[in-house]
PDB file of C-alpha atoms in Angstrom:
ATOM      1  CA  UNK A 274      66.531 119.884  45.221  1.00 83.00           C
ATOM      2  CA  UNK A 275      65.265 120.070  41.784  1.00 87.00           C
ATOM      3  CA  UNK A 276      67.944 120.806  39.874  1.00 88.00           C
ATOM      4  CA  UNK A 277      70.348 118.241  42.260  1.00 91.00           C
ATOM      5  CA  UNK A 278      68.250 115.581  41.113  1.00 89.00           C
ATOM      6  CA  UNK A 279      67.995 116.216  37.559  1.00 90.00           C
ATOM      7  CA  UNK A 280      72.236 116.735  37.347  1.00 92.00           C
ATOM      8  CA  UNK A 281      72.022 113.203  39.027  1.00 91.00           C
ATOM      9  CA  UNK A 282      70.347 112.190  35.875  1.00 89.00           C
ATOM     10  CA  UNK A 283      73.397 113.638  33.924  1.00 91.00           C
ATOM     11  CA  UNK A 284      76.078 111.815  35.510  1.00 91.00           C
ATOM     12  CA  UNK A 285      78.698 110.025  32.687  1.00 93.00           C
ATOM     13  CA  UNK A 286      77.870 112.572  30.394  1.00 93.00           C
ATOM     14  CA  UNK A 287      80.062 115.135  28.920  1.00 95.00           C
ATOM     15  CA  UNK A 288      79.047 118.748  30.020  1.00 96.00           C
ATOM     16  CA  UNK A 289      80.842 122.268  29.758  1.00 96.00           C
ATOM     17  CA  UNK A 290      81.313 124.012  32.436  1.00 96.00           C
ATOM     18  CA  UNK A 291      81.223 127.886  32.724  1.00 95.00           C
ATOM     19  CA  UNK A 292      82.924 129.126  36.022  1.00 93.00           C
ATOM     20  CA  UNK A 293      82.343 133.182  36.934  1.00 89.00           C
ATOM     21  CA  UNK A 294      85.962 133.740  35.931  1.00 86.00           C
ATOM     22  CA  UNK A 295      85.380 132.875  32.609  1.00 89.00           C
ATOM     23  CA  UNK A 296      87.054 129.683  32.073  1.00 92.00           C
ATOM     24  CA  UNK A 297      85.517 126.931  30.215  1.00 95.00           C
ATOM     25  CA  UNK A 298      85.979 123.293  31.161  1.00 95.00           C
ATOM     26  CA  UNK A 299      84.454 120.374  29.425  1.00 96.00           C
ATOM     27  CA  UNK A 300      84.779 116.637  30.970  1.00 96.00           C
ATOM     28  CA  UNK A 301      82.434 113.881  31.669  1.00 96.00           C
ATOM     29  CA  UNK A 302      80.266 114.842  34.988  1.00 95.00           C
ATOM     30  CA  UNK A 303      81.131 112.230  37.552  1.00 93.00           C
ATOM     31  CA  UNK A 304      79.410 114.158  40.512  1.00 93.00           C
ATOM     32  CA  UNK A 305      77.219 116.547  41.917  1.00 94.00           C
ATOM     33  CA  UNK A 306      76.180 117.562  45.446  1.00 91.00           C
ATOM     34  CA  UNK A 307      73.426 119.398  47.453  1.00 90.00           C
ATOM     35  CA  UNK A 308      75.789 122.682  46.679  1.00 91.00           C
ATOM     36  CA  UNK A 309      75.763 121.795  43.037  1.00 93.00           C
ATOM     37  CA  UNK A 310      79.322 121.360  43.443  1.00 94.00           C
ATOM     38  CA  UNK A 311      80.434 119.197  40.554  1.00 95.00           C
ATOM     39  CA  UNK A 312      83.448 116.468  40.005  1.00 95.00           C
ATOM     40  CA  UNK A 313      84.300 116.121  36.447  1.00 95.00           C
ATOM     41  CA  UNK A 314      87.080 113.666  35.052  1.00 94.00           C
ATOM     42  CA  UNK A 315      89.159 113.622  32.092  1.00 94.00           C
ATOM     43  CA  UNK A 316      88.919 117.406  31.476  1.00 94.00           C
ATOM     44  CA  UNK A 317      89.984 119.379  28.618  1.00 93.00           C
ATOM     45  CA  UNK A 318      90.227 122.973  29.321  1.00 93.00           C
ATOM     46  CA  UNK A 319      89.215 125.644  26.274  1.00 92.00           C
ATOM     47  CA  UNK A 320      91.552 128.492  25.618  1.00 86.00           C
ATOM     48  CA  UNK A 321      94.312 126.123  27.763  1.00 84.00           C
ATOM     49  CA  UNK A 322      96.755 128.812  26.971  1.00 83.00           C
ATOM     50  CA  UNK A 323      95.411 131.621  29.550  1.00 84.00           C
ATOM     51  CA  UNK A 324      95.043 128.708  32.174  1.00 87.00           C
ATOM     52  CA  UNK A 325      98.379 127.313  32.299  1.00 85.00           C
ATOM     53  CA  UNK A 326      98.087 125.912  35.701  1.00 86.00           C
ATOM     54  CA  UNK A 327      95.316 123.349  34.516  1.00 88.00           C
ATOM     55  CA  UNK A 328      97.686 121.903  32.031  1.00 88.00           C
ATOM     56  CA  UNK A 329      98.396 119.023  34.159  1.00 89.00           C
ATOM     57  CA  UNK A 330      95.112 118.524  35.318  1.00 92.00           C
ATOM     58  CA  UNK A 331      92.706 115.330  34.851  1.00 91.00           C
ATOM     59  CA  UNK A 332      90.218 115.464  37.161  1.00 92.00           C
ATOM     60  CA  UNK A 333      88.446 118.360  39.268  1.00 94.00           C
ATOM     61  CA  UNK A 334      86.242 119.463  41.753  1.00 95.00           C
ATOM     62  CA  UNK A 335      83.812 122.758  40.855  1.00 94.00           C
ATOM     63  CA  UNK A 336      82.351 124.346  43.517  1.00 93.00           C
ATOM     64  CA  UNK A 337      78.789 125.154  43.221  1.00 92.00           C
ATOM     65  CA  UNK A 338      79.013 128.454  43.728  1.00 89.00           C
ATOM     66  CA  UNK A 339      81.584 129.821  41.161  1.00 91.00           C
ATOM     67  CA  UNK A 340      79.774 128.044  38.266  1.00 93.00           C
ATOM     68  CA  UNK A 341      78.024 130.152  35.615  1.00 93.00           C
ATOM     69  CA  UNK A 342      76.634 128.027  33.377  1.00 93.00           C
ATOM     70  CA  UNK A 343      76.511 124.050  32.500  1.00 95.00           C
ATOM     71  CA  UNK A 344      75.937 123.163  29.059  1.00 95.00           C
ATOM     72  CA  UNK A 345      74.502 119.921  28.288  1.00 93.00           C
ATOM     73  CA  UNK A 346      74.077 117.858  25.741  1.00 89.00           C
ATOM     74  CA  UNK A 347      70.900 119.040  24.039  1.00 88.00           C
ATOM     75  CA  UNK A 348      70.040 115.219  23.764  1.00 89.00           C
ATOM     76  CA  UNK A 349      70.454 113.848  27.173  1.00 85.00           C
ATOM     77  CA  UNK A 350      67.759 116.904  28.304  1.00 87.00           C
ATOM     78  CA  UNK A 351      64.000 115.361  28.463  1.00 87.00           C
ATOM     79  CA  UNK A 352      63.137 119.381  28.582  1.00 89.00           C
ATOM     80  CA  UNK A 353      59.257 118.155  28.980  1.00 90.00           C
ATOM     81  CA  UNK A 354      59.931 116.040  31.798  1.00 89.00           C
ATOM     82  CA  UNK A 355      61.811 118.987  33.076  1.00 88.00           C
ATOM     83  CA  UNK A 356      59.578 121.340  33.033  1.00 91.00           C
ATOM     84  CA  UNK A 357      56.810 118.630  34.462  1.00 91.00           C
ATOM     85  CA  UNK A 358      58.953 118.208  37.784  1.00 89.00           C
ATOM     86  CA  UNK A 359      59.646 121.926  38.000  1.00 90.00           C
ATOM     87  CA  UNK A 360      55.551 122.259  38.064  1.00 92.00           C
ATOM     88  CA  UNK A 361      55.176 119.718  40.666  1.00 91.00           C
ATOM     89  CA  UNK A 362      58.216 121.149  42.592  1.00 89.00           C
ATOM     90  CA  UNK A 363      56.295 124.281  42.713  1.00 89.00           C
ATOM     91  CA  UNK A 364      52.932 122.853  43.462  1.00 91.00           C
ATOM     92  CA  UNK A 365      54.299 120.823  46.202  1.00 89.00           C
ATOM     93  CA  UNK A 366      55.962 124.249  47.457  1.00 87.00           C
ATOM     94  CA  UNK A 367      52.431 125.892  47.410  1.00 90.00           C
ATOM     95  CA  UNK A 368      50.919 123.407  49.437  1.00 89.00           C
ATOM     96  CA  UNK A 369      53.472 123.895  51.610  1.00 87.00           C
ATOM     97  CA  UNK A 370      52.953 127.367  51.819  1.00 83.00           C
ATOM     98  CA  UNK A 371      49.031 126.710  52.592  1.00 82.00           C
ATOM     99  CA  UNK A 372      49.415 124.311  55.386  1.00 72.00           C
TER     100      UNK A 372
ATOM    101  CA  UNK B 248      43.767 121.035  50.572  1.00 39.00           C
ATOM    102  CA  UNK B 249      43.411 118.426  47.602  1.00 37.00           C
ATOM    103  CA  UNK B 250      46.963 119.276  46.406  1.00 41.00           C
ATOM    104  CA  UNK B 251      48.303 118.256  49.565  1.00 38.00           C
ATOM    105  CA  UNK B 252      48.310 114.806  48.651  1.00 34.00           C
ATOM    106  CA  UNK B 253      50.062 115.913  45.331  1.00 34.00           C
ATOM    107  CA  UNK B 254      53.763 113.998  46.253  1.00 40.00           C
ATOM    108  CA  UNK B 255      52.314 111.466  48.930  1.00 39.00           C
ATOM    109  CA  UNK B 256      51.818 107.917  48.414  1.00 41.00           C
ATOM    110  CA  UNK B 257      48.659 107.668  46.291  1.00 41.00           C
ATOM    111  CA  UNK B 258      45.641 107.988  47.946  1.00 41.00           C
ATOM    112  CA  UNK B 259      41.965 106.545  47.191  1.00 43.00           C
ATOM    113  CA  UNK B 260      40.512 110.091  46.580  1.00 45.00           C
ATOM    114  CA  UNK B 261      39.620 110.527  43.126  1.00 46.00           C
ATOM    115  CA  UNK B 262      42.005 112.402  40.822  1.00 47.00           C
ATOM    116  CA  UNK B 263      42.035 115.133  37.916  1.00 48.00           C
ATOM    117  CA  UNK B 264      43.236 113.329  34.609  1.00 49.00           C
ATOM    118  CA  UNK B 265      46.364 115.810  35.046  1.00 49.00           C
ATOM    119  CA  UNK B 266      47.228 114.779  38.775  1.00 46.00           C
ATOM    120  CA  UNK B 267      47.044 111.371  37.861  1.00 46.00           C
ATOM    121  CA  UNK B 268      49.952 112.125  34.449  1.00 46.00           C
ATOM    122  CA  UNK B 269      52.051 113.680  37.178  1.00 45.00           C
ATOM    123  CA  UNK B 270      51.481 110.638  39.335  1.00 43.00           C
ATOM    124  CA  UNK B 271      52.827 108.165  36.243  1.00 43.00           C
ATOM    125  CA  UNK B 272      56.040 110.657  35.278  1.00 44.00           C
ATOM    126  CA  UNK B 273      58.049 110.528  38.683  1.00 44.00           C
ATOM    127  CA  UNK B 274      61.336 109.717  37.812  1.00 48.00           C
ATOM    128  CA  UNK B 275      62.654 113.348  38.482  1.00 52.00           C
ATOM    129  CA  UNK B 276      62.091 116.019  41.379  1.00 47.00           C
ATOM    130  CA  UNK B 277      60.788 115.880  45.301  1.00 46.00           C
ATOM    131  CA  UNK B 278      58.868 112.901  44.729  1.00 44.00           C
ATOM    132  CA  UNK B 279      58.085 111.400  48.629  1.00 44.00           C
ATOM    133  CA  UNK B 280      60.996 108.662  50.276  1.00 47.00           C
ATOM    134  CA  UNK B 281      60.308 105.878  47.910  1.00 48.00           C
ATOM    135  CA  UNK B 282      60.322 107.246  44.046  1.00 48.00           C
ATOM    136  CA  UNK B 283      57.802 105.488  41.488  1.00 49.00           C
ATOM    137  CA  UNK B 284      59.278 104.164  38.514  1.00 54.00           C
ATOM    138  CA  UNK B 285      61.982 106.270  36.802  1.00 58.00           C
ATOM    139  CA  UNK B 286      65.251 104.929  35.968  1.00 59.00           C
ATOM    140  CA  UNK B 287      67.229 103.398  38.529  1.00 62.00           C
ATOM    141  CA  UNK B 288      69.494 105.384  40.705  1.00 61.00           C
ATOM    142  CA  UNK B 289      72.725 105.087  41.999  1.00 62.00           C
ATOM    143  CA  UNK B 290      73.667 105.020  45.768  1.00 68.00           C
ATOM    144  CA  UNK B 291      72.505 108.636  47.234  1.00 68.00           C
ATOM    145  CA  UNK B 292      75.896 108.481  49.632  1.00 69.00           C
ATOM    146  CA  UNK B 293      77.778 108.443  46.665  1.00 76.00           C
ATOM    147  CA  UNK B 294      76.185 112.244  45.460  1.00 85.00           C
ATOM    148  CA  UNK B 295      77.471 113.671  49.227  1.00 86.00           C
ATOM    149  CA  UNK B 296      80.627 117.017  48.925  1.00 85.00           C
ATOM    150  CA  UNK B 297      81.931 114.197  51.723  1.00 85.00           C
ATOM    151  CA  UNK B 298      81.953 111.610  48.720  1.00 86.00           C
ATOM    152  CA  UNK B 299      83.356 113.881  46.334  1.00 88.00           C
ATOM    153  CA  UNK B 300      86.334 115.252  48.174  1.00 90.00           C
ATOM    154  CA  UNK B 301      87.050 111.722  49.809  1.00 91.00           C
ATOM    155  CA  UNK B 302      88.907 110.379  46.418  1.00 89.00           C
ATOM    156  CA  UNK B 303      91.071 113.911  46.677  1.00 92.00           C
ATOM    157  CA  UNK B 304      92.154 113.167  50.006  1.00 94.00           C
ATOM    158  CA  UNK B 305      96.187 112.681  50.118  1.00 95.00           C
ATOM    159  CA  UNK B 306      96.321 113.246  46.580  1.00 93.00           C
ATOM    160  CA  UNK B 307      98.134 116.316  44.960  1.00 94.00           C
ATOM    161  CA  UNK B 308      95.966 119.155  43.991  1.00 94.00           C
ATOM    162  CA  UNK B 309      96.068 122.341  42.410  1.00 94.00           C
ATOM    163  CA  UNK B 310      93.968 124.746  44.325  1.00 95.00           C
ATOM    164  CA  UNK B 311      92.548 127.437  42.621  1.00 93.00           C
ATOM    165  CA  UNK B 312      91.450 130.280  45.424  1.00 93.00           C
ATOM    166  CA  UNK B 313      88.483 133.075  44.618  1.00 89.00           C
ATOM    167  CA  UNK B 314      91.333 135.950  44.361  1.00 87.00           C
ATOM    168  CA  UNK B 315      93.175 134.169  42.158  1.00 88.00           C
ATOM    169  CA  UNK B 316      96.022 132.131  44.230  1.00 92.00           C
ATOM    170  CA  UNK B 317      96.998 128.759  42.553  1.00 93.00           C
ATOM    171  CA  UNK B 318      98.395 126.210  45.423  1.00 95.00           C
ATOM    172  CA  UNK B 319      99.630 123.383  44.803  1.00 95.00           C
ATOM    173  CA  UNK B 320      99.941 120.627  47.944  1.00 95.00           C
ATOM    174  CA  UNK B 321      98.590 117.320  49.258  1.00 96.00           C
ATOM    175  CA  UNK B 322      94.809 117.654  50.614  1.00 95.00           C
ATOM    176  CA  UNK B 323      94.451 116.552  54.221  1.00 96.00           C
ATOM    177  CA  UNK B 324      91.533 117.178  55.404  1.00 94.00           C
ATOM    178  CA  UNK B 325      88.351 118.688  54.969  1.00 93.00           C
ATOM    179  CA  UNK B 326      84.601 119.197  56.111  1.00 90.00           C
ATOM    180  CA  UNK B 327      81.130 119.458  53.887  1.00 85.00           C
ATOM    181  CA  UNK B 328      81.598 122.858  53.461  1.00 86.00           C
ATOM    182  CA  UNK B 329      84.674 122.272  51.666  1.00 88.00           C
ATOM    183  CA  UNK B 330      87.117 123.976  54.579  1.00 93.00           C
ATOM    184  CA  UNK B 331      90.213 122.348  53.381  1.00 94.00           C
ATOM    185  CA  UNK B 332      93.350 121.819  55.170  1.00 96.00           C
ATOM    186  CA  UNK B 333      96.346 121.481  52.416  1.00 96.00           C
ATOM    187  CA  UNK B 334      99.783 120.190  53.575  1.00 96.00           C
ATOM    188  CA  UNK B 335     103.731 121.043  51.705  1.00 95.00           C
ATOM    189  CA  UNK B 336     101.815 123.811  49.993  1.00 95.00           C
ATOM    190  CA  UNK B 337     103.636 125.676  47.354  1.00 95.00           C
ATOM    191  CA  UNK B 338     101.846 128.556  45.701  1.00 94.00           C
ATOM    192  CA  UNK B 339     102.937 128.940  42.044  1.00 92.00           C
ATOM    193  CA  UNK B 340     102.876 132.897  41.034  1.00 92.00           C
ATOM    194  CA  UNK B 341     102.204 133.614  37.415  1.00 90.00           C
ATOM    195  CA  UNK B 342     102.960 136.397  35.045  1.00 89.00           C
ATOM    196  CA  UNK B 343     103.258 136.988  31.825  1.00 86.00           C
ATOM    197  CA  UNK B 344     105.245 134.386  30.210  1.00 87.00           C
ATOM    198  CA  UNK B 345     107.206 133.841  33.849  1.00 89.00           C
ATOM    199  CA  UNK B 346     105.862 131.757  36.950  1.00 90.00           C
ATOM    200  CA  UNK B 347     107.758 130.863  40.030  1.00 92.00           C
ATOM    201  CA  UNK B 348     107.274 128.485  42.860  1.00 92.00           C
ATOM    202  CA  UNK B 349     106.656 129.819  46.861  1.00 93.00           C
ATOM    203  CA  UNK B 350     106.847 127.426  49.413  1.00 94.00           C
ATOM    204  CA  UNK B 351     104.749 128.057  51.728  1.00 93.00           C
ATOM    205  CA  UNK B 352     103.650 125.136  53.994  1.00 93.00           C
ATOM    206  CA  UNK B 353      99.904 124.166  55.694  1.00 96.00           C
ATOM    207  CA  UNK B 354      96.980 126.142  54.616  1.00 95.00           C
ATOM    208  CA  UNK B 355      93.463 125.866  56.157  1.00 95.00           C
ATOM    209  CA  UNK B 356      91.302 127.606  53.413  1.00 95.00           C
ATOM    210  CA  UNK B 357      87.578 128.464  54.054  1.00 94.00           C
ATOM    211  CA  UNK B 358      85.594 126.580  51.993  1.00 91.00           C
ATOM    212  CA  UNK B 359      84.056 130.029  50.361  1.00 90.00           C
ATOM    213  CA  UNK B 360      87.231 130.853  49.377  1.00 92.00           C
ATOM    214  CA  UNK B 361      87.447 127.595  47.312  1.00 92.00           C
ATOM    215  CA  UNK B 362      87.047 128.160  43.034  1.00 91.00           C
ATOM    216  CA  UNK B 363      88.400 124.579  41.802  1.00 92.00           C
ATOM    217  CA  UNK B 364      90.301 121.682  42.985  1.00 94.00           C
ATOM    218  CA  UNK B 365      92.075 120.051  40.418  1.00 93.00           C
ATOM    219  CA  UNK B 366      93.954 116.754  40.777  1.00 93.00           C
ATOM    220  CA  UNK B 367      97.525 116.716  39.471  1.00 91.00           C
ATOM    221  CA  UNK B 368      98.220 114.228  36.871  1.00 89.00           C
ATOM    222  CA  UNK B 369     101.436 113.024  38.156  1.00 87.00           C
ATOM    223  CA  UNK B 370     102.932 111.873  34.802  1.00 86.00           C
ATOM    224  CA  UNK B 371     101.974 115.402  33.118  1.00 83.00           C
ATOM    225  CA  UNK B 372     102.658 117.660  36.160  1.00 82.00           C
ATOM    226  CA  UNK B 373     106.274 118.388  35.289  1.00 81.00           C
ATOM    227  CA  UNK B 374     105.401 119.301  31.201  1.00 80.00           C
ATOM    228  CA  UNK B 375     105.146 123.166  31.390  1.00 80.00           C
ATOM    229  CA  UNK B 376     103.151 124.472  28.503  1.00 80.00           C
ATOM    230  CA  UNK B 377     107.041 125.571  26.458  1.00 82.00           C
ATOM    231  CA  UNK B 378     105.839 129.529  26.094  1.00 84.00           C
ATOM    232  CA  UNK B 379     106.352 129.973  29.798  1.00 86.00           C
ATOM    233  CA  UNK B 380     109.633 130.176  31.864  1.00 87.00           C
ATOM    234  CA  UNK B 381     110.467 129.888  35.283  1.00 88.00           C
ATOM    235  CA  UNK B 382     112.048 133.213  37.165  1.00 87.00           C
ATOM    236  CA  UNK B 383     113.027 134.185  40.690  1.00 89.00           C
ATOM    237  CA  UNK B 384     109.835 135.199  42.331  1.00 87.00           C
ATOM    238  CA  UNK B 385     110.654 138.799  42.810  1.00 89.00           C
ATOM    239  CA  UNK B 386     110.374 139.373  39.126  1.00 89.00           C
ATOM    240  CA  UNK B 387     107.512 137.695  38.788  1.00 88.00           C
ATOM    241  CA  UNK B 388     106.143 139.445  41.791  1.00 89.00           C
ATOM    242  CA  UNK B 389     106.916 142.778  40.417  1.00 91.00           C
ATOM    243  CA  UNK B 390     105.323 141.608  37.170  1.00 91.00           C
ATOM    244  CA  UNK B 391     102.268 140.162  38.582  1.00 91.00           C
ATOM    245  CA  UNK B 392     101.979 143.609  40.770  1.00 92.00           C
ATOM    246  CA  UNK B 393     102.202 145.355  37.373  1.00 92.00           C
ATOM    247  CA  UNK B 394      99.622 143.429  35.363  1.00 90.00           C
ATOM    248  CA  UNK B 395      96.603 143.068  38.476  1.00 89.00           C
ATOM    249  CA  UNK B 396      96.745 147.004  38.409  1.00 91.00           C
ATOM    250  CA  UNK B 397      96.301 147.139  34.597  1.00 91.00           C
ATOM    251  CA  UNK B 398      93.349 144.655  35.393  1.00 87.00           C
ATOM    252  CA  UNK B 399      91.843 147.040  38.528  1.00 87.00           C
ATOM    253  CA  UNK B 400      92.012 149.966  36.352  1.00 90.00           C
ATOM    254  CA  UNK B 401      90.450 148.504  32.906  1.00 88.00           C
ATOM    255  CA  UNK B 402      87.702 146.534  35.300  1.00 84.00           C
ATOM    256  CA  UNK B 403      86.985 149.552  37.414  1.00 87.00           C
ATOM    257  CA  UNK B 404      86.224 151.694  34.284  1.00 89.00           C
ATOM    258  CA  UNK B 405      84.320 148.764  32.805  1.00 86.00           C
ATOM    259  CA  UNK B 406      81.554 148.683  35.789  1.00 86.00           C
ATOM    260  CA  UNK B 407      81.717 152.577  36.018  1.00 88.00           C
ATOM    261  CA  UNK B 408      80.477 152.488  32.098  1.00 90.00           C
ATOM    262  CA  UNK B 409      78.014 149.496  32.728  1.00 88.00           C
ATOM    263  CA  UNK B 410      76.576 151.216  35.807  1.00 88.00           C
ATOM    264  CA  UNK B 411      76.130 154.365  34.419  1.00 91.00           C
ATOM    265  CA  UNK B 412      74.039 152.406  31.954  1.00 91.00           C
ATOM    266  CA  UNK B 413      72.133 151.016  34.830  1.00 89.00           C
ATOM    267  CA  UNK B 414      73.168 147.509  34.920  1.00 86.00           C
ATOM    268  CA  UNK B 415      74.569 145.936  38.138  1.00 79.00           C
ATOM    269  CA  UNK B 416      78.070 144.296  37.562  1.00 69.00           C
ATOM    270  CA  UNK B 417      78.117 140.748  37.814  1.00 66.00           C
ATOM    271  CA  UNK B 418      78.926 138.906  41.560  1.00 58.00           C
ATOM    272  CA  UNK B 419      78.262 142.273  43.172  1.00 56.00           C
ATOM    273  CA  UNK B 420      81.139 143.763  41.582  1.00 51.00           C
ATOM    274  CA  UNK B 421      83.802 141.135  43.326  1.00 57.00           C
ATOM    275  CA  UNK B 422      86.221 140.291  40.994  1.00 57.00           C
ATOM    276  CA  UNK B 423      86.799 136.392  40.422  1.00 61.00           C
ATOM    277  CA  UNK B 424      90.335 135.692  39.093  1.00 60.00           C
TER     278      UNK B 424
END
């Protein structure tokens, strides 16, 4: 839940998106589920000339699971608070584990 | 036992200086029902696949499939798995510099199966990038047949060369079009 609630964070910001078939889409992140699936308006597709289908695309839905990477902007990324919830998301998890 | 209490509602036992820093920076992660502080959020309905795929519905999408099928058609219906059902579906076969339109009616897709749904921009959806042309789909067909087993063969010997280098090819060697 982690990583749902830190893309929440991101939403109205312009990401690139990665998907396992190697296409590259950048738009502003409107979305995101429990599945990490994402909705991104206003896309721009790079290399738009090996994707002709998108051409007359605006808006899309990503689904989680055929997503490589996200890239973010490097300035919308508190990486300290980050890595502070990802400690407590773990030590929550242990205690879990104990009781 | 202490760390139990780690993302409850603060309790009157005493505290490490570090619990209590985690305690003041809440505004990301499992924090309990009721966040402390943080920035405001929006609506949580609103972050739902139902949310998502509800502006789609009736709209004109481009469905992109995980073996490489583009349909086009209106979205119907669908679940939170993203099953889909897609009505007047028409799948649109490229190759090369050629494409050609199928008909080929209602789909219900498996959500699995699902890569991307795009929306159709309805005032760009009849400019075709100028490099490609449209052809009966029998050409394109034979095309298409032509290029996916140049593909097979340069991908197979690809993972053959990684593997015998010891790494594992990526998605457990499916291929994602």
């Amino acid at each position: 839940m982690l990583f749902f609630s830190f893309f929440k964070t991101l939403t109205n910001q312009t990401v690139t998106i990665e998907l396992k078939n190697d296409i590259r889409i950048r738009g502003i992140l409107k979305s995101v589920d429990q599945y990490l699936n994402i909705k991104l308006d206003d896309i721009e597709v790079l290399d738009l000339a090996k994707y002709p289908h998108l051409s007359s695309v605006k808006n899309m839905f990503i689904r989680g699971s055929v997503v490589r990477y996200v890239m973010l902007p490097r300035s919308e990324v508190d990486v300290g608070l980050l890595e502070d919830a990802t400690r407590r998301a773990e030590a929550a998890n242990q205690a879990g584990k104990a009781r | 036992m202490e760390r139990l209490s780690l993302n409850e509602s603060p309790a009157p036992a005493p505290r490490t200086p570090q619990q209590n820093q985690q305690f003041s920076q809440n505004a990301l992660g499992p924090a309990g029902p009721q966040p402390t502080g943080g920035p405001p959020q929006l609506p949580p309905q609103m972050f739902t696949t139902a949310a998502q795929l509800l502006d789609l519905t009736d709209k004109k999408l481009v469905l992109i499939l995980r073996d490489g099928r583009k349909l086009i058609g209106v979205l119907r219906s669908w679940d939170q798995f993203a099953n889909l059902v897609f009505q007047d579906t028409v799948e649109r076969v490229y190759a090369g510099q050629l494409y050609a339109d199928v008909p080929r009616g209602i789909f219900i897709v498996r959500g699995e199966n699902v890569l991307l749904l795009g929306e159709v921009d309805l005032d760009r959806e009849d400019d075709i990038p100028p490099t490609l042309t449209r052809a009966p789909f029998e050409e394109v067909f034979e095309l298409k047949k032509k290029e996916d087993a140049k593909r097979k063969t340069g991908d197979k010997k690809r993972y053959d060369e990684l593997q015998a280098l010891g790494f594992e090819p990526e998605h457990s060697g499916e291929i994602l079009f």
